[in-house]
Every structure is written in structure tokens, then in C-alpha cells.
Short mmCIF file of C-alpha atoms in Angstrom, two decimals:
data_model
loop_
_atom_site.label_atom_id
_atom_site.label_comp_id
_atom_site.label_asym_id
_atom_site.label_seq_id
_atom_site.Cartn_x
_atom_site.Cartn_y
_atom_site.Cartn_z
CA UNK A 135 -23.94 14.01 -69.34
CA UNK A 136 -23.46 10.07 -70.22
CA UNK A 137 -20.19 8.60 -70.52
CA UNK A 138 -20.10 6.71 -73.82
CA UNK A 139 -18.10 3.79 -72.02
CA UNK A 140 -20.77 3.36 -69.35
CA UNK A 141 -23.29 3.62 -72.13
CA UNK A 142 -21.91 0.49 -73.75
CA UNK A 143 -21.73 -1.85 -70.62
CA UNK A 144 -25.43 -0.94 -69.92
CA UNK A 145 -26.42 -1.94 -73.00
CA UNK A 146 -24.40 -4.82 -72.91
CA UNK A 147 -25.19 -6.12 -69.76
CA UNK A 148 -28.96 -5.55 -70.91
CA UNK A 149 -28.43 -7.94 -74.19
CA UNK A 150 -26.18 -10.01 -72.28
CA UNK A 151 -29.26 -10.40 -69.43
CA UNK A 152 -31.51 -11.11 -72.46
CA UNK A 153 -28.95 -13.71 -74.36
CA UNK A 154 -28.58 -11.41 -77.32
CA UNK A 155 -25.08 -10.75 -79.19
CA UNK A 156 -23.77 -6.99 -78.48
CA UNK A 157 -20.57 -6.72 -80.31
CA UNK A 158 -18.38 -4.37 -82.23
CA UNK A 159 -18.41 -4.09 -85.67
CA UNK A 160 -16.40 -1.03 -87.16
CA UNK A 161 -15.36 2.40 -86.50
CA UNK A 162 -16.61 5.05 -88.82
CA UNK A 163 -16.40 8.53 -89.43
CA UNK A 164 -17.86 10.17 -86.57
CA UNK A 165 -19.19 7.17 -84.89
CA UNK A 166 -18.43 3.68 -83.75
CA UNK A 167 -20.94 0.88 -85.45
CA UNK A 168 -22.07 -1.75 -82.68
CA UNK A 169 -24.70 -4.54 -83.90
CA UNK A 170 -27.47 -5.64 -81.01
CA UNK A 171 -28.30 -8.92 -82.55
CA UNK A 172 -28.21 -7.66 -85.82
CA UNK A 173 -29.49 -4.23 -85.32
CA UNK A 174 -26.88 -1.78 -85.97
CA UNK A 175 -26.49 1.19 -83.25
CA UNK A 176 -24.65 4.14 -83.87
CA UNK A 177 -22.88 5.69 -80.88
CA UNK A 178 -20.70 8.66 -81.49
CA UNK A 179 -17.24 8.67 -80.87
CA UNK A 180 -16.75 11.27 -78.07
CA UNK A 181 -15.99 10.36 -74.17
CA UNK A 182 -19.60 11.90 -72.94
CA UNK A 183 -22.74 13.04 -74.44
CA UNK A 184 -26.21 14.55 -73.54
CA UNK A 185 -28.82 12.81 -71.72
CA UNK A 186 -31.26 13.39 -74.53
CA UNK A 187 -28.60 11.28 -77.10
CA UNK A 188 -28.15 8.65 -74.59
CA UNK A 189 -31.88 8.14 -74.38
CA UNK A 190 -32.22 8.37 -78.11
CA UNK A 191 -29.82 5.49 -78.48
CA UNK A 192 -31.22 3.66 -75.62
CA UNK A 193 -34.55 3.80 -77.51
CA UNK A 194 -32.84 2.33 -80.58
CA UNK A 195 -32.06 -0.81 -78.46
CA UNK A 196 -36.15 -1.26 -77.77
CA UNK A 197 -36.49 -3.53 -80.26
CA UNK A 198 -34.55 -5.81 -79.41
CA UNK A 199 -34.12 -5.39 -75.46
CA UNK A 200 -38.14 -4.49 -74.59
CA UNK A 201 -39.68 -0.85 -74.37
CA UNK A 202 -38.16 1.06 -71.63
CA UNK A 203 -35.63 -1.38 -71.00
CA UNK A 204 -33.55 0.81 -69.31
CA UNK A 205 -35.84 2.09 -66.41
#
């Protein structure tokens, strides 16, 4: 399991590392919207989720941050 929170700051720190713009935009339904230089990411509004999700957003984030940025 993936804390959402811990999600966030690696992806931050990633766009932050790459000079892009991570930043909040709205919260929605079941999910809080975050824009990655403006590419919108989804990330659900819950304190932890699977692996497999957190990879699945992670992979949203390739293109802007680089494939595999996160290993």
C-alpha cells in the first residue's frame, strides 16, 4: 500500500527536479484534480492505495517527467 500524501511529494519533488509546475487544482467527487504542467492527474481521495494504482498514476506523469521516472 502507497500513502496518497507520500505519493504527491514524489511526484512533486520529481517535477520540481525537472522545473515543471505540480499544483492543485480542485477537489472532485471521488478524487482530487492535480495539473503536472498542464496535464491533469487524478489521484483518489483516500489516505492509501494499491501499489498497482500508484504505478498507474505514476505512469500518467511519463509524459511529462520521462519513462520510468520513478525507478
Amino acid at each position: 500500500m502507497v500513502k496518497i500524501k507520500e505519493l504527491i511529494d514524489e511526484i512533486g519533488l520529481a517535477a520540481k527536479a525537472k522545473g515543471l509546475l505540480w499544483v492543485f487544482i480542485k477537489e472532485g467527487g471521488n478524487h482530487s484534480l492535480y495539473k503536472l504542467d498542464g496535464l491533469l492527474i487524478p489521484i483518489p481521495r483516500k489516505n492509501e492505495i494499491s501499489n498497482l494504482k500508484a504505478e498507474q498514476i505514476k505512469k500518467e506523469c511519463e509524459p511529462k517527467l520521462g519513462r520510468r521516472w520513478w525507478r
